[in-house]
């Protein structure tokens, strides 16, 4: 498989390879393996949360309400420190 990188990305890869003494191909392989593992985990988490919402095991939270609650808590903590 061939991977085409932008020149600035390839330059950074070559620089890292020189600093670490590892082959650029090994660095790309490690990066891709980590990325794919993380992506699979995120998809699994999102699927699980969707199933929880669909089944009623979890209730959706309004984003504006959640943000307002966080702001109140933050303001309360700042006030209590004073």
Short mmCIF file of N, CA and C in Angstrom, two decimals:
data_model
loop_
_atom_site.label_atom_id
_atom_site.label_comp_id
_atom_site.label_asym_id
_atom_site.label_seq_id
_atom_site.Cartn_x
_atom_site.Cartn_y
_atom_site.Cartn_z
N UNK A 1 0.85 -1.17 0.00
CA UNK A 1 0.00 0.00 0.00
C UNK A 1 0.89 1.24 0.00
N UNK A 2 0.48 2.23 -0.74
CA UNK A 2 1.20 3.50 -0.77
C UNK A 2 0.40 4.54 0.00
N UNK A 3 1.11 5.38 0.71
CA UNK A 3 0.49 6.48 1.43
C UNK A 3 1.11 7.77 0.91
N UNK A 4 0.28 8.68 0.48
CA UNK A 4 0.76 9.96 -0.03
C UNK A 4 0.54 11.01 1.04
N UNK A 5 1.61 11.68 1.41
CA UNK A 5 1.55 12.71 2.45
C UNK A 5 1.83 14.08 1.85
N UNK A 6 1.30 15.09 2.51
CA UNK A 6 1.63 16.46 2.11
C UNK A 6 3.11 16.67 2.41
N UNK A 7 3.75 17.54 1.65
CA UNK A 7 5.19 17.75 1.86
C UNK A 7 5.55 18.13 3.31
N UNK A 8 4.74 18.98 3.93
CA UNK A 8 5.05 19.39 5.31
C UNK A 8 4.91 18.21 6.28
N UNK A 9 3.95 17.34 6.02
CA UNK A 9 3.78 16.15 6.88
C UNK A 9 4.94 15.19 6.67
N UNK A 10 5.33 14.99 5.44
CA UNK A 10 6.47 14.10 5.17
C UNK A 10 7.75 14.65 5.79
N UNK A 11 7.91 15.96 5.74
CA UNK A 11 9.09 16.58 6.34
C UNK A 11 9.11 16.33 7.85
N UNK A 12 7.98 16.49 8.49
CA UNK A 12 7.89 16.25 9.94
C UNK A 12 8.16 14.77 10.25
N UNK A 13 7.65 13.89 9.40
CA UNK A 13 7.88 12.46 9.58
C UNK A 13 9.37 12.14 9.46
N UNK A 14 10.01 12.68 8.45
CA UNK A 14 11.45 12.44 8.25
C UNK A 14 12.26 12.98 9.43
N UNK A 15 11.85 14.14 9.93
CA UNK A 15 12.54 14.74 11.08
C UNK A 15 12.40 13.86 12.32
N UNK A 16 11.20 13.37 12.56
CA UNK A 16 10.97 12.49 13.71
C UNK A 16 11.74 11.18 13.55
N UNK A 17 11.76 10.65 12.35
CA UNK A 17 12.50 9.42 12.09
C UNK A 17 13.99 9.62 12.39
N UNK A 18 14.52 10.75 11.98
CA UNK A 18 15.94 11.03 12.23
C UNK A 18 16.21 11.18 13.72
N UNK A 19 15.31 11.84 14.44
CA UNK A 19 15.49 12.05 15.88
C UNK A 19 15.38 10.75 16.67
N UNK A 20 14.49 9.89 16.25
CA UNK A 20 14.23 8.67 17.02
C UNK A 20 15.04 7.48 16.54
N UNK A 21 15.60 7.56 15.34
CA UNK A 21 16.34 6.44 14.79
C UNK A 21 15.45 5.32 14.28
N UNK A 22 14.17 5.63 14.11
CA UNK A 22 13.22 4.63 13.60
C UNK A 22 12.93 4.93 12.14
N UNK A 23 12.59 3.89 11.42
CA UNK A 23 12.26 4.05 10.01
C UNK A 23 10.93 4.78 9.86
N UNK A 24 10.80 5.66 8.88
CA UNK A 24 9.53 6.35 8.65
C UNK A 24 8.36 5.38 8.48
N UNK A 25 8.59 4.27 7.78
CA UNK A 25 7.52 3.29 7.60
C UNK A 25 7.02 2.74 8.93
N UNK A 26 7.94 2.52 9.87
CA UNK A 26 7.54 2.03 11.20
C UNK A 26 6.72 3.07 11.96
N UNK A 27 7.12 4.33 11.84
CA UNK A 27 6.37 5.39 12.51
C UNK A 27 4.95 5.50 11.96
N UNK A 28 4.83 5.42 10.63
CA UNK A 28 3.51 5.49 10.00
C UNK A 28 2.66 4.29 10.41
N UNK A 29 3.27 3.10 10.44
CA UNK A 29 2.55 1.89 10.85
C UNK A 29 2.03 2.03 12.28
N UNK A 30 2.88 2.50 13.19
CA UNK A 30 2.46 2.68 14.58
C UNK A 30 1.35 3.71 14.71
N UNK A 31 1.50 4.82 13.98
CA UNK A 31 0.49 5.87 14.03
C UNK A 31 -0.86 5.38 13.52
N UNK A 32 -0.85 4.67 12.41
CA UNK A 32 -2.09 4.16 11.84
C UNK A 32 -2.73 3.12 12.75
N UNK A 33 -1.92 2.23 13.32
CA UNK A 33 -2.46 1.20 14.21
C UNK A 33 -3.13 1.85 15.42
N UNK A 34 -2.48 2.87 15.99
CA UNK A 34 -3.08 3.57 17.13
C UNK A 34 -4.35 4.30 16.75
N UNK A 35 -4.33 4.97 15.60
CA UNK A 35 -5.50 5.70 15.14
C UNK A 35 -6.68 4.75 14.90
N UNK A 36 -6.42 3.63 14.25
CA UNK A 36 -7.51 2.69 13.97
C UNK A 36 -8.06 2.07 15.25
N UNK A 37 -7.20 1.81 16.22
CA UNK A 37 -7.66 1.28 17.50
C UNK A 37 -8.54 2.31 18.21
N UNK A 38 -8.11 3.57 18.21
CA UNK A 38 -8.90 4.63 18.84
C UNK A 38 -10.22 4.83 18.12
N UNK A 39 -10.20 4.79 16.80
CA UNK A 39 -11.43 4.95 16.01
C UNK A 39 -12.42 3.84 16.31
N UNK A 40 -11.94 2.61 16.42
CA UNK A 40 -12.82 1.48 16.75
C UNK A 40 -13.43 1.67 18.13
N UNK A 41 -12.63 2.16 19.07
CA UNK A 41 -13.13 2.39 20.43
C UNK A 41 -14.21 3.47 20.44
N UNK A 42 -13.98 4.55 19.73
CA UNK A 42 -14.96 5.64 19.66
C UNK A 42 -16.26 5.15 19.03
N UNK A 43 -16.15 4.39 17.95
CA UNK A 43 -17.37 3.86 17.29
C UNK A 43 -18.13 2.93 18.23
N UNK A 44 -17.40 2.11 18.98
CA UNK A 44 -18.05 1.21 19.94
C UNK A 44 -18.75 1.99 21.04
N UNK A 45 -18.07 3.02 21.54
CA UNK A 45 -18.66 3.86 22.61
C UNK A 45 -19.91 4.57 22.11
N UNK A 46 -19.82 5.16 20.92
CA UNK A 46 -20.98 5.87 20.37
C UNK A 46 -22.14 4.91 20.11
N UNK A 47 -21.84 3.73 19.59
CA UNK A 47 -22.89 2.73 19.35
C UNK A 47 -23.56 2.32 20.64
N UNK A 48 -22.76 2.14 21.69
CA UNK A 48 -23.30 1.75 22.99
C UNK A 48 -24.18 2.86 23.57
N UNK A 49 -23.72 4.10 23.46
CA UNK A 49 -24.52 5.23 23.97
C UNK A 49 -25.82 5.37 23.18
N UNK A 50 -25.76 5.17 21.87
CA UNK A 50 -26.97 5.22 21.07
C UNK A 50 -27.95 4.15 21.51
N UNK A 51 -27.44 2.94 21.74
CA UNK A 51 -28.30 1.85 22.21
C UNK A 51 -28.92 2.19 23.57
N UNK A 52 -28.13 2.82 24.45
CA UNK A 52 -28.64 3.22 25.76
C UNK A 52 -29.76 4.25 25.62
N UNK A 53 -29.57 5.22 24.74
CA UNK A 53 -30.61 6.23 24.52
C UNK A 53 -31.86 5.61 23.91
N UNK A 54 -31.66 4.76 22.93
CA UNK A 54 -32.79 4.14 22.23
C UNK A 54 -33.62 3.25 23.17
N UNK A 55 -32.94 2.55 24.06
CA UNK A 55 -33.64 1.63 24.97
C UNK A 55 -34.22 2.34 26.19
N UNK A 56 -33.80 3.59 26.43
CA UNK A 56 -34.30 4.31 27.60
C UNK A 56 -33.41 4.15 28.83
N UNK A 57 -32.30 3.40 28.71
CA UNK A 57 -31.39 3.25 29.85
C UNK A 57 -30.69 4.56 30.19
N UNK A 58 -30.60 5.46 29.24
CA UNK A 58 -30.00 6.78 29.45
C UNK A 58 -30.95 7.81 28.86
N UNK A 59 -30.96 8.97 29.49
CA UNK A 59 -31.82 10.05 29.02
C UNK A 59 -30.96 11.13 28.37
N UNK A 60 -31.43 11.69 27.26
CA UNK A 60 -30.66 12.76 26.62
C UNK A 60 -30.61 14.00 27.50
N UNK A 61 -29.55 14.76 27.36
CA UNK A 61 -29.37 15.99 28.11
C UNK A 61 -29.34 17.14 27.12
N UNK A 62 -30.11 18.18 27.39
CA UNK A 62 -30.11 19.36 26.54
C UNK A 62 -28.75 20.06 26.68
N UNK A 63 -28.10 20.34 25.57
CA UNK A 63 -26.78 20.93 25.58
C UNK A 63 -26.73 22.29 26.26
N UNK A 64 -27.73 23.12 26.00
CA UNK A 64 -27.76 24.45 26.62
C UNK A 64 -27.93 24.34 28.13
N UNK A 65 -28.79 23.43 28.58
CA UNK A 65 -28.98 23.23 30.02
C UNK A 65 -27.70 22.72 30.68
N UNK A 66 -27.02 21.80 30.02
CA UNK A 66 -25.78 21.25 30.56
C UNK A 66 -24.71 22.34 30.67
N UNK A 67 -24.59 23.17 29.65
CA UNK A 67 -23.61 24.26 29.68
C UNK A 67 -23.94 25.26 30.77
N UNK A 68 -25.21 25.61 30.91
CA UNK A 68 -25.62 26.55 31.96
C UNK A 68 -25.30 25.97 33.34
N UNK A 69 -25.54 24.68 33.53
CA UNK A 69 -25.24 24.03 34.81
C UNK A 69 -23.74 24.08 35.10
N UNK A 70 -22.91 23.79 34.10
CA UNK A 70 -21.46 23.85 34.30
C UNK A 70 -21.01 25.27 34.65
N UNK A 71 -21.59 26.25 34.01
CA UNK A 71 -21.23 27.64 34.30
C UNK A 71 -21.62 28.02 35.73
N UNK A 72 -22.80 27.57 36.17
CA UNK A 72 -23.23 27.85 37.56
C UNK A 72 -22.27 27.20 38.55
N UNK A 73 -21.93 25.94 38.32
CA UNK A 73 -21.02 25.23 39.21
C UNK A 73 -19.66 25.92 39.27
N UNK A 74 -19.17 26.35 38.12
CA UNK A 74 -17.88 27.03 38.05
C UNK A 74 -17.93 28.35 38.83
N UNK A 75 -19.01 29.10 38.65
CA UNK A 75 -19.16 30.38 39.36
C UNK A 75 -19.26 30.12 40.86
N UNK A 76 -19.98 29.08 41.28
CA UNK A 76 -20.11 28.75 42.69
C UNK A 76 -18.75 28.41 43.29
N UNK A 77 -17.95 27.63 42.58
CA UNK A 77 -16.62 27.27 43.07
C UNK A 77 -15.71 28.48 43.21
N UNK A 78 -15.78 29.38 42.22
CA UNK A 78 -14.97 30.60 42.32
C UNK A 78 -15.42 31.44 43.49
N UNK A 79 -16.71 31.53 43.72
CA UNK A 79 -17.24 32.32 44.82
C UNK A 79 -16.84 31.72 46.16
N UNK A 80 -16.80 30.42 46.26
CA UNK A 80 -16.45 29.75 47.53
C UNK A 80 -14.96 29.87 47.85
N UNK A 81 -14.12 30.05 46.83
CA UNK A 81 -12.68 30.22 47.06
C UNK A 81 -12.36 31.60 47.61
N UNK A 82 -13.20 32.55 47.33
CA UNK A 82 -12.92 33.95 47.75
C UNK A 82 -13.18 34.17 49.21
#
